[in-house]
PDB file of C-alpha atoms and ligand atoms in Angstrom:
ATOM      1  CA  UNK A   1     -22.735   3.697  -4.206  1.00  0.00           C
ATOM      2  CA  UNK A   2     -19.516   5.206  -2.630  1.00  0.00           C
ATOM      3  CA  UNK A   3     -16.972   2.214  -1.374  1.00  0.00           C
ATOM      4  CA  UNK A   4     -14.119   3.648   0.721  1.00  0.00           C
ATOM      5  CA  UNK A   5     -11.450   0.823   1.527  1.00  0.00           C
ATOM      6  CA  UNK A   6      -8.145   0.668   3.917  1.00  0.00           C
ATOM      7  CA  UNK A   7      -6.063  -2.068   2.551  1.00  0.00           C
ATOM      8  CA  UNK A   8      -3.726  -3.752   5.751  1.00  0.00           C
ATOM      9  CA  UNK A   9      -0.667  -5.870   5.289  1.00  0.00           C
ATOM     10  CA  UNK A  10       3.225  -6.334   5.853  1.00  0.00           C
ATOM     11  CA  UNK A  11       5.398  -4.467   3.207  1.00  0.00           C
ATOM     12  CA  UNK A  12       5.290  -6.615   0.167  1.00  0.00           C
ATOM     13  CA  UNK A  13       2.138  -8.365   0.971  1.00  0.00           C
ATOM     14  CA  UNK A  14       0.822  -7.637  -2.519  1.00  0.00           C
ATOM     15  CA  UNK A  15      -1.228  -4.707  -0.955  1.00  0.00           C
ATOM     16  CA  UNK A  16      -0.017  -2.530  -4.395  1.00  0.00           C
ATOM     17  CA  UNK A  17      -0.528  -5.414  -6.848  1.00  0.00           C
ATOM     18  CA  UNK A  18      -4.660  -5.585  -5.831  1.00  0.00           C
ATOM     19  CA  UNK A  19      -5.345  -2.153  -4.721  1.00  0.00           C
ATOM     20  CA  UNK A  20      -4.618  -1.508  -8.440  1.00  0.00           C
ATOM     21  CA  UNK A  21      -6.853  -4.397  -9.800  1.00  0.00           C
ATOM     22  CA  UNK A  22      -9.404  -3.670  -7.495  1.00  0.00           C
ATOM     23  CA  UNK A  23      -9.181   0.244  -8.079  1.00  0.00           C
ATOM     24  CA  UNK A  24      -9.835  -0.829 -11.364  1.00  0.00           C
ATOM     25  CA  UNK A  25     -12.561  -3.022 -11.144  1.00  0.00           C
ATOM     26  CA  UNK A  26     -14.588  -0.594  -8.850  1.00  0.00           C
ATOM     27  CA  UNK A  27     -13.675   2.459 -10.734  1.00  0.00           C
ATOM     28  CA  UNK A  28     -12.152   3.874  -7.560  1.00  0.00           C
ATOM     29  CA  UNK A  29      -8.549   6.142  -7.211  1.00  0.00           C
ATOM     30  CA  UNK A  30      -5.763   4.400  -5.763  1.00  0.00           C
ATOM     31  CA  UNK A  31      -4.108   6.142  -3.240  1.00  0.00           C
ATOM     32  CA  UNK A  32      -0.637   4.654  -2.073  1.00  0.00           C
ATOM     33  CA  UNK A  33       1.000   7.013   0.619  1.00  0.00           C
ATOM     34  CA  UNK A  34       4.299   5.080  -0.427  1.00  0.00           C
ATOM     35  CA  UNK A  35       3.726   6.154  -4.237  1.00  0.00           C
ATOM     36  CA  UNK A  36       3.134   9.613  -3.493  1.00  0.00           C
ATOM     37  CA  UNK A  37       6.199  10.130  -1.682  1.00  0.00           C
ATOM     38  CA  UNK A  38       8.353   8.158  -3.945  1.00  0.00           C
ATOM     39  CA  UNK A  39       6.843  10.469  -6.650  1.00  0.00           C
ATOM     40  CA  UNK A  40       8.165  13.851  -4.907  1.00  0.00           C
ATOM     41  CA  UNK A  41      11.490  12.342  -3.919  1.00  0.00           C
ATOM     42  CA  UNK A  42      12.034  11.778  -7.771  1.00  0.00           C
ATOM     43  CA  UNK A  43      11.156  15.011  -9.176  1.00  0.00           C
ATOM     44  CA  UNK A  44      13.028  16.684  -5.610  1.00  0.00           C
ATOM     45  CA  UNK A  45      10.484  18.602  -4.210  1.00  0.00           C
ATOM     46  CA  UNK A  46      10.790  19.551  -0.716  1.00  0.00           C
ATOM     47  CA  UNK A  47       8.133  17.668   0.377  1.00  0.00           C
ATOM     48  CA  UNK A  48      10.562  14.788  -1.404  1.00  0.00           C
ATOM     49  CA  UNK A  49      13.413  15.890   0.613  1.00  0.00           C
ATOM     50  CA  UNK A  50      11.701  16.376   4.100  1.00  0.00           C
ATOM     51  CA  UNK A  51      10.691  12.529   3.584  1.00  0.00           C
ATOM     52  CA  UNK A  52      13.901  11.223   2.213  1.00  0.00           C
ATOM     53  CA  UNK A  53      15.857  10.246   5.701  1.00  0.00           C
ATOM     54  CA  UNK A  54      12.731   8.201   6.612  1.00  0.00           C
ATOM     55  CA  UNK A  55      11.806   6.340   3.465  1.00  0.00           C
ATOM     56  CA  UNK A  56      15.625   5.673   3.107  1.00  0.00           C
ATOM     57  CA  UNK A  57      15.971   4.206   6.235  1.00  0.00           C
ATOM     58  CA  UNK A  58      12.673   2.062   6.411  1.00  0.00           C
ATOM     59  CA  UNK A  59      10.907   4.683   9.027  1.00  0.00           C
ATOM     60  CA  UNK A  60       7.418   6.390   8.869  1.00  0.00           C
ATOM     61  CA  UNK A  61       7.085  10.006   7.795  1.00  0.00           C
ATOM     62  CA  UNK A  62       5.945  11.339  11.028  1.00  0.00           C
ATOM     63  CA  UNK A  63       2.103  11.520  11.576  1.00  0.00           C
ATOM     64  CA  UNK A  64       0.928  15.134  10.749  1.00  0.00           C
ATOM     65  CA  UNK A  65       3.226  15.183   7.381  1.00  0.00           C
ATOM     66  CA  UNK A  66       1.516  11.906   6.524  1.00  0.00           C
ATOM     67  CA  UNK A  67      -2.193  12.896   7.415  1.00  0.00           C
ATOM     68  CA  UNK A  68      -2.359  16.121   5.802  1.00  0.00           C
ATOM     69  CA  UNK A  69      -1.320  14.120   2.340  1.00  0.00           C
ATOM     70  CA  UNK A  70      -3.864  12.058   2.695  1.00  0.00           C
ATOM     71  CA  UNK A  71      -6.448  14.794   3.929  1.00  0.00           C
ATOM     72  CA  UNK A  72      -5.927  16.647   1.129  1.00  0.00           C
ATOM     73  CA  UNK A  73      -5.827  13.869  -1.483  1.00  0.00           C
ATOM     74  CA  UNK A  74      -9.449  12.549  -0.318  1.00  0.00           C
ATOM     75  CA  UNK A  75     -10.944  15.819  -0.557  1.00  0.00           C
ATOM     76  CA  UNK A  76      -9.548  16.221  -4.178  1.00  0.00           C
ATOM     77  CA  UNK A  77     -13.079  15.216  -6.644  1.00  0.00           C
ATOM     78  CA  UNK A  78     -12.221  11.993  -8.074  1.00  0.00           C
ATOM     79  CA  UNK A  79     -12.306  10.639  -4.649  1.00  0.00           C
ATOM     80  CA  UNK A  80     -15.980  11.375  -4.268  1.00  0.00           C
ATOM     81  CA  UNK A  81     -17.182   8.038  -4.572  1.00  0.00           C
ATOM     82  CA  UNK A  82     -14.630   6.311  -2.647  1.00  0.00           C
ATOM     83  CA  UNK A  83     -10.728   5.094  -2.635  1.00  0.00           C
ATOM     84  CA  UNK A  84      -8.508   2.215  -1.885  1.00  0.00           C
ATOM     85  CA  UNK A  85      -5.792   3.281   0.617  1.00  0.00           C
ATOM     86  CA  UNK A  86      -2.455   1.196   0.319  1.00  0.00           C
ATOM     87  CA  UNK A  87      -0.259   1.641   2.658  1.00  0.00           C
ATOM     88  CA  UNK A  88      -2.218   4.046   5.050  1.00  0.00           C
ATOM     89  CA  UNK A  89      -3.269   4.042   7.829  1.00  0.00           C
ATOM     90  CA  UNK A  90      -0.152   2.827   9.214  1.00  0.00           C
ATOM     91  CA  UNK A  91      -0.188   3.652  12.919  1.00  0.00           C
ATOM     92  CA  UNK A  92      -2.745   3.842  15.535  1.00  0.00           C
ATOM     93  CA  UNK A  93      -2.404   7.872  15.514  1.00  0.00           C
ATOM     94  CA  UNK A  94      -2.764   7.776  11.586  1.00  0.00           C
ATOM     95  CA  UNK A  95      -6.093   5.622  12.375  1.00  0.00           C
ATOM     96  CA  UNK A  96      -7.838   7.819  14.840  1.00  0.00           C
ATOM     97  CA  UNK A  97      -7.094  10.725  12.484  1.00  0.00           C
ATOM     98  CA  UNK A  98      -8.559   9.105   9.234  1.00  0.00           C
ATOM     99  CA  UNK A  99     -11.906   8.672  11.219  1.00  0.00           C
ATOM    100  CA  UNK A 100     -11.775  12.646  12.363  1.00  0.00           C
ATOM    101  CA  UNK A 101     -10.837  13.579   8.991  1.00  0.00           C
ATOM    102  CA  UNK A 102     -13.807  11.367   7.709  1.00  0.00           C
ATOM    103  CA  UNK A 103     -15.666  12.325   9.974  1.00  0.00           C
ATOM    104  CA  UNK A 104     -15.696  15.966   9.527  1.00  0.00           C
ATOM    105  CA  UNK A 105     -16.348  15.105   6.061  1.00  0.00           C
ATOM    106  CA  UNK A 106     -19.686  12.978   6.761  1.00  0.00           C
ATOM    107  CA  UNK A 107     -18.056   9.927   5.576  1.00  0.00           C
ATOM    108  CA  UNK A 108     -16.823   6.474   6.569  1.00  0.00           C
ATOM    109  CA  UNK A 109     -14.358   3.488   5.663  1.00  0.00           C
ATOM    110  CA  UNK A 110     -16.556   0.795   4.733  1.00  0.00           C
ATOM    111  CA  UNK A 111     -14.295  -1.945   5.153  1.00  0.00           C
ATOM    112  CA  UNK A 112     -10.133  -2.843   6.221  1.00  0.00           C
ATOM    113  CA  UNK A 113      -9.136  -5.606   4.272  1.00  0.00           C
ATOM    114  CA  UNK A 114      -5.699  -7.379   6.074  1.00  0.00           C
ATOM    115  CA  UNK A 115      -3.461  -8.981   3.233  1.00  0.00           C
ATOM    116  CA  UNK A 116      -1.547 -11.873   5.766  1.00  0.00           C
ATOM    117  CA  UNK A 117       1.818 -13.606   5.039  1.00  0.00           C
ATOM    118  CA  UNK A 118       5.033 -14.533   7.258  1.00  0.00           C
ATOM    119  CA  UNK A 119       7.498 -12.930   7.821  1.00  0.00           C
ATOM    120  CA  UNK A 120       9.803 -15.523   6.175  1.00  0.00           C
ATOM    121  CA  UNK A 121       8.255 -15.386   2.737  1.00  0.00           C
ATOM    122  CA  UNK A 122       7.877 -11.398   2.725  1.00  0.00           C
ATOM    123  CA  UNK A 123      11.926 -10.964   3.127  1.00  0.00           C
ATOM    124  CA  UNK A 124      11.904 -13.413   0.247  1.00  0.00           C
ATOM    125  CA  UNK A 125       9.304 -11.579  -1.883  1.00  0.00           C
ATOM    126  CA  UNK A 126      10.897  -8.254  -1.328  1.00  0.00           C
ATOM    127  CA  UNK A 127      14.340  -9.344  -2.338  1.00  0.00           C
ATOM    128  CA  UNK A 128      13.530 -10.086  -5.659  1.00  0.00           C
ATOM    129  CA  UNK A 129      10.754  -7.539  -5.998  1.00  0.00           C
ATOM    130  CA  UNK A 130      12.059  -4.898  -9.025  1.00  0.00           C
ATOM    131  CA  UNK A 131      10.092  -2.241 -10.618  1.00  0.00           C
ATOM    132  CA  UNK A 132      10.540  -0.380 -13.808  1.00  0.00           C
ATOM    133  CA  UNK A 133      11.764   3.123 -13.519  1.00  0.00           C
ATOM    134  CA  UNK A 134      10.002   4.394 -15.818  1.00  0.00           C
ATOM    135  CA  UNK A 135       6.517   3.617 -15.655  1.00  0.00           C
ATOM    136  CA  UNK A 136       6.691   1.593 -11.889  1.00  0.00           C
ATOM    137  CA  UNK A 137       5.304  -1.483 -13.122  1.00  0.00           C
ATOM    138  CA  UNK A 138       6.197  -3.987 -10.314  1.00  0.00           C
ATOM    139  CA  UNK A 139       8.087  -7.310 -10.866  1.00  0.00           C
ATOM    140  CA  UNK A 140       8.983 -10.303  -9.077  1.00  0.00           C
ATOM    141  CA  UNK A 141      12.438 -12.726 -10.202  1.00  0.00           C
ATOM    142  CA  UNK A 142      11.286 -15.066  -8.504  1.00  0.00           C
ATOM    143  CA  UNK A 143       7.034 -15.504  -8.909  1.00  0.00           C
ATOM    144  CA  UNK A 144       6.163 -13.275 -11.329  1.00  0.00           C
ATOM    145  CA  UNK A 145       9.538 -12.910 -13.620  1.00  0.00           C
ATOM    146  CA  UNK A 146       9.787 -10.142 -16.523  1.00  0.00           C
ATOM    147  CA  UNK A 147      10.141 -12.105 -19.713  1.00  0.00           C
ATOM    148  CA  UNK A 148      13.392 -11.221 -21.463  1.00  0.00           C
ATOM    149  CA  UNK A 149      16.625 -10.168 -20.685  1.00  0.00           C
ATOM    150  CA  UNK A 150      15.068  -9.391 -16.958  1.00  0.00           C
ATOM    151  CA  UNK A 151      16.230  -5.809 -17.197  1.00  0.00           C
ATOM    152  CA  UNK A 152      13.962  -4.373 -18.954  1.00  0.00           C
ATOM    153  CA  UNK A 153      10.126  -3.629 -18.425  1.00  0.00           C
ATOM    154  CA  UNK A 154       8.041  -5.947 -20.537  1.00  0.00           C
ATOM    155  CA  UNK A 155       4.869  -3.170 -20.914  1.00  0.00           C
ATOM    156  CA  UNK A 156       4.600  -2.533 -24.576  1.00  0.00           C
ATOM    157  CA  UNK A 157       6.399   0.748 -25.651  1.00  0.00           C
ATOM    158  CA  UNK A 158       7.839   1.059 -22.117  1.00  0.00           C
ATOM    159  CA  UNK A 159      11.783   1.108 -22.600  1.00  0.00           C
ATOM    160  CA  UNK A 160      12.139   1.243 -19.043  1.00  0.00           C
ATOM    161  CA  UNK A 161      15.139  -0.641 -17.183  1.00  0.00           C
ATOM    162  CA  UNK A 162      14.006  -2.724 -14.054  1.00  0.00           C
ATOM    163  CA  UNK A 163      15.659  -1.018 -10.437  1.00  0.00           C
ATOM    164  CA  UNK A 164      15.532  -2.103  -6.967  1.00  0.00           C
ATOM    165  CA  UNK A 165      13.494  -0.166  -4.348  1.00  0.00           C
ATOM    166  CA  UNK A 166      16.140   1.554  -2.219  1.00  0.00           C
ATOM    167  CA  UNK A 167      14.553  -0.171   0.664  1.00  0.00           C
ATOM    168  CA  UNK A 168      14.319  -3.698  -0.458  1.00  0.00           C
ATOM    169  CA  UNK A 169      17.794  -4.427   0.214  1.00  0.00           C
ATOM    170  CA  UNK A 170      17.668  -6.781   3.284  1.00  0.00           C
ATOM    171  CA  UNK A 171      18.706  -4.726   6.400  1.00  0.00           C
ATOM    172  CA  UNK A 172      15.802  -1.825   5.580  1.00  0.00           C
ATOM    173  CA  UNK A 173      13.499  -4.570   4.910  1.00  0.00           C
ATOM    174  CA  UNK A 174      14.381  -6.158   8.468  1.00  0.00           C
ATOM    175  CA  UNK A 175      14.125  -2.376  10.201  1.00  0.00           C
ATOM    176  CA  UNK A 176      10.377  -2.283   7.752  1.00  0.00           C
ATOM    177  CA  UNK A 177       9.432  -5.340   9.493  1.00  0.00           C
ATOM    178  CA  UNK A 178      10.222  -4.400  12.970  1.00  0.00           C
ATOM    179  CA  UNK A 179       7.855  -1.087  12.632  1.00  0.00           C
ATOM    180  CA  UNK A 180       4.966  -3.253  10.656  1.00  0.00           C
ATOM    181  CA  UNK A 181       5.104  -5.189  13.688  1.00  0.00           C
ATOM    182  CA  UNK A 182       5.603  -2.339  16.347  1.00  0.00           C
ATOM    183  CA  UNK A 183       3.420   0.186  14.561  1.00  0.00           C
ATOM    184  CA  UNK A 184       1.256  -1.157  11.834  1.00  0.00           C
ATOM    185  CA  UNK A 185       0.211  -4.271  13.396  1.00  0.00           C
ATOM    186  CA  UNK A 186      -1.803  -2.376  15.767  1.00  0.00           C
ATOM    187  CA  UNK A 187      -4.282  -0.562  13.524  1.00  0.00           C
ATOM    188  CA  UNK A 188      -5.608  -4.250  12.246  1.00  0.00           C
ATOM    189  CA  UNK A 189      -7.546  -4.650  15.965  1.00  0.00           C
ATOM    190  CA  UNK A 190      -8.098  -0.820  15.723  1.00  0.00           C
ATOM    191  CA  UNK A 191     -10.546  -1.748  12.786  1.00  0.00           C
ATOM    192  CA  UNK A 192     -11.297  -4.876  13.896  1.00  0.00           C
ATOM    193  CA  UNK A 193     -12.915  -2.985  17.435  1.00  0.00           C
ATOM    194  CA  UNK A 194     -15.187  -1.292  14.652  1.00  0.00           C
ATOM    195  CA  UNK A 195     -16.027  -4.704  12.992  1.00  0.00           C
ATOM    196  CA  UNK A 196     -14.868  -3.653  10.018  1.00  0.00           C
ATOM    197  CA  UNK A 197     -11.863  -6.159   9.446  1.00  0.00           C
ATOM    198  CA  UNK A 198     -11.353  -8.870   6.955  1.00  0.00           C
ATOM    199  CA  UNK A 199      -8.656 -10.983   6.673  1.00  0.00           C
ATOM    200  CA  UNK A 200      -7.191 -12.807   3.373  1.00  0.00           C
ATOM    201  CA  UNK A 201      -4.217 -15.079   3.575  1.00  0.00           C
ATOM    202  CA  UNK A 202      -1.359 -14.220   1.425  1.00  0.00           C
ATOM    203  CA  UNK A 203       1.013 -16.851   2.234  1.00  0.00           C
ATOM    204  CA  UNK A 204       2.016 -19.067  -0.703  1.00  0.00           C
ATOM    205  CA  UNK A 205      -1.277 -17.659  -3.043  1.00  0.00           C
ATOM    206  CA  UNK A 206      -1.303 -16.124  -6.176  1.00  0.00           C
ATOM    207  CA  UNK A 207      -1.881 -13.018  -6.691  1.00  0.00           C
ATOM    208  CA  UNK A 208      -4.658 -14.269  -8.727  1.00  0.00           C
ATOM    209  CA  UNK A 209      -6.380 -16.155  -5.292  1.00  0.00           C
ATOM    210  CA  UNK A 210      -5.737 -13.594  -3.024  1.00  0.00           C
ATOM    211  CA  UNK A 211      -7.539 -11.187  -5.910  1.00  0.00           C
ATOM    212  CA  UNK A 212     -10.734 -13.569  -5.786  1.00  0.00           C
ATOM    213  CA  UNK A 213     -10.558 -13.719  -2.187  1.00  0.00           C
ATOM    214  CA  UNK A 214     -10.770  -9.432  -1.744  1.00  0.00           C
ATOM    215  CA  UNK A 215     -13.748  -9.419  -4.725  1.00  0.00           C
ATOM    216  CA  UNK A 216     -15.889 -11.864  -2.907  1.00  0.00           C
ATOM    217  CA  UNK A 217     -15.355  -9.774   0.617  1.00  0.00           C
ATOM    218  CA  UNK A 218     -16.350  -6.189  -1.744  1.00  0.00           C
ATOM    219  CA  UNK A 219     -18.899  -7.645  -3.362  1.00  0.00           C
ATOM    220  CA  UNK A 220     -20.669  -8.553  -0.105  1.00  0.00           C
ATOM    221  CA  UNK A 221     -20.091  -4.994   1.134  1.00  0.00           C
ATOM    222  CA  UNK A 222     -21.783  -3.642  -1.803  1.00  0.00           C
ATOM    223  CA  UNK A 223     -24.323  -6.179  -1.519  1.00  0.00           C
ATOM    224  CA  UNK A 224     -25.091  -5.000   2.286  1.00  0.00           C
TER     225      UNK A 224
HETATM  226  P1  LIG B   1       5.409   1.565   0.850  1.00  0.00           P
HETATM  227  O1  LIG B   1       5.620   1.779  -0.589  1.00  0.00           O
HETATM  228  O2  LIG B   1       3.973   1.583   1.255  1.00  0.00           O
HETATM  229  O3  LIG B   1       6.144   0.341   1.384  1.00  0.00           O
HETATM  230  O4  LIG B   1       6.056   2.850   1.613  1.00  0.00           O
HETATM  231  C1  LIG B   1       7.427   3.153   1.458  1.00  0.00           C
HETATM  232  C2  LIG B   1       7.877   4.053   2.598  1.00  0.00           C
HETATM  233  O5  LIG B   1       7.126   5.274   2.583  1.00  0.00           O
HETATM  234  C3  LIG B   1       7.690   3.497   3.990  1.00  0.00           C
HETATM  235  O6  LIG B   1       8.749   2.626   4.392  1.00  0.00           O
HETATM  236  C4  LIG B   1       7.661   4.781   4.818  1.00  0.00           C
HETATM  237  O7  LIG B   1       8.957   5.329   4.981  1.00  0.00           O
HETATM  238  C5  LIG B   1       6.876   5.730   3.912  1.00  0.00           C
HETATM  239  N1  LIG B   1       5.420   5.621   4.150  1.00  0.00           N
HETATM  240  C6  LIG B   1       4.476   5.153   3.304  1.00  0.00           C
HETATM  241  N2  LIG B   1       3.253   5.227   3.851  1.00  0.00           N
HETATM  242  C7  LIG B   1       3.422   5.763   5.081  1.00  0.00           C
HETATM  243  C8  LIG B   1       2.531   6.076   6.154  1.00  0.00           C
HETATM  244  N3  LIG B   1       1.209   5.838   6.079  1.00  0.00           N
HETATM  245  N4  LIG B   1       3.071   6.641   7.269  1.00  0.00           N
HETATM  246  C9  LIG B   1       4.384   6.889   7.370  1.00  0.00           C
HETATM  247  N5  LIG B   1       5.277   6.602   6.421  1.00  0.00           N
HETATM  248  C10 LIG B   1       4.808   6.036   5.272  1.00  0.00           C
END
C-alpha cells in the first residue's frame, strides 16, 4: 500500500523531527524542500546560488523553481510507494500544482497532517534550535539539549560542531512567520476543502506525544 503524506506547520513546528520518524516507521523517503536547498547552497551549485537571497532572507523560492524540485524528486523510484513532504506545499500555487503534477501521474496525497503551535513558543523553539554541520542532526538548548560541552554533535563518531541556521536568528524568524501566516496558512483549508486535513497540537508536547498523535491518524489511513 502506497501512503503519500503533506506534513503542515509553522517553521519549527517539529515538522523535520517526525517526518523523519515517521519516514522511518513507514519505510517512506523524506522529502524536505528546505533540506534540499540547504544541500545545494553548501556544495554551491547554481541551483544553491539562485536560492540563496531567498532562504537568507526568510522568503520562498519562487513557485516554478520550487515545483519542478519536487516534480522531479517524486518521479525519482524510491518514491514509488509514497513520501512525506516537509515543508512543501507551502503556498496555495505550490498546492494546486502538487495535485496536477499528481495527477498526471495517476496518484494522490492521502492525507495533510497540520503540526499546530503559537507563535510565541515557535520564536522560542527556533532560537535555541542548533544543528550539527556535519551530519544535520537537529538540537534544541533549551528541550532537547546536546549532552556535553553543547558544541558538539552527540551522534556516535560524528565530530561535528553544533551551528545556527542562518535564519533562526530572530528578525528572519519574525519575516518566516509573517509569510507562514500570509502564504502557508492558506494551503491548510486548501486540504481541508478536500477533507483530507488533520490537525495535531504542538504546543507545549513532546516530540514524543505529538509522534503518537501522527501514528494513530496514519494508521487509520492505512486502515481505510
Ligand atoms: P525550512 O527548512 O523548511 O524551514 O525551509 C528553509 C527555507 O527554504 C525557507 O525559509 C524558504 O526560503 C525555502 N523553502 C523551503 N521550502 C520551500 C517551499 N516549499 N517554497 C518556497 N521556499 C521554500
Amino acid at each position: 500500500m502506497s501512503l503519500r503524506i503533506v506534513l503542515l506547520g509553522a517553521p519549527g513546528a517539529g515538522k523535520g523531527t517526525q517526518a523523519k520518524r515517521i519516514a522511518a516507521k513507514y519505510d517512506i523517503p523524506h522529502i524536505s524542500t528546505g533540506d534540499i536547498f540547504r544541500k545545494h547552497l553548501k556544495e554551491g551549485t547554481e541551483l544553491g546560488k539562485q536560492v540563496q537571497q531567498y532562504l537568507d532572507s526568510g522568503g520562498l523560492v519562487p513557485d516554478d523553481l520550487t515545483c519542478a524540485i519536487v516534480a522531479d524528486r517524486i518521479a525519482e523510484p524510491d518514491c514509488a510507494n509514497g513520501y512525506i513532504l516537509d515543508g512543501f506545499p507551502r503556498s496555495q500555487t505550490q498546492a494546486e500544482r502538487l495535485q496536477e503534477i499528481l495527477n498526471e501521474r495517476g496518484e494522490a496525497i492521502d492525507i495533510a497532517i497540520d503540526i499546530e503551535v503559537p507563535d510565541e513558543e515557535i520564536i522560542e523553539r527556533l532560537s535555541a534550535r542548533r544543528s550539527c554541520g556535519t551530519c544535520g542532526e537537529v538540537y534544541n538548548l533549551k528541550f532537547d539539549p546536546p549532552k556535553g560541552d553543547g558544541k558538539t554533535c552527540e551522534k556516535t563518531d560524528c565530530p561535528g560542531e553544533l551551528i545556527q541556521r542562518t535564519d533562526d536568528k530572530p528578525e528572519t524568524i519574525r519575516q518566516r512567520l509573517n509569510v507562514y501566516h500570509e502564504t502557508t496558512k492558506p494551503v491548510r483549508s486548501f486540504y481541508e476543502s478536500l477533507g483530507l486535513l488533520k490537525t495535531v497540537s504542538g504546543a507545549d508536547s513532546t516530540p514524543d506525544d505529538v509522534y503518537k498523535a501522527i501514528e494513530a491518524i496514519l494508521d487509520g489511513v492505512r486502515t481505510a
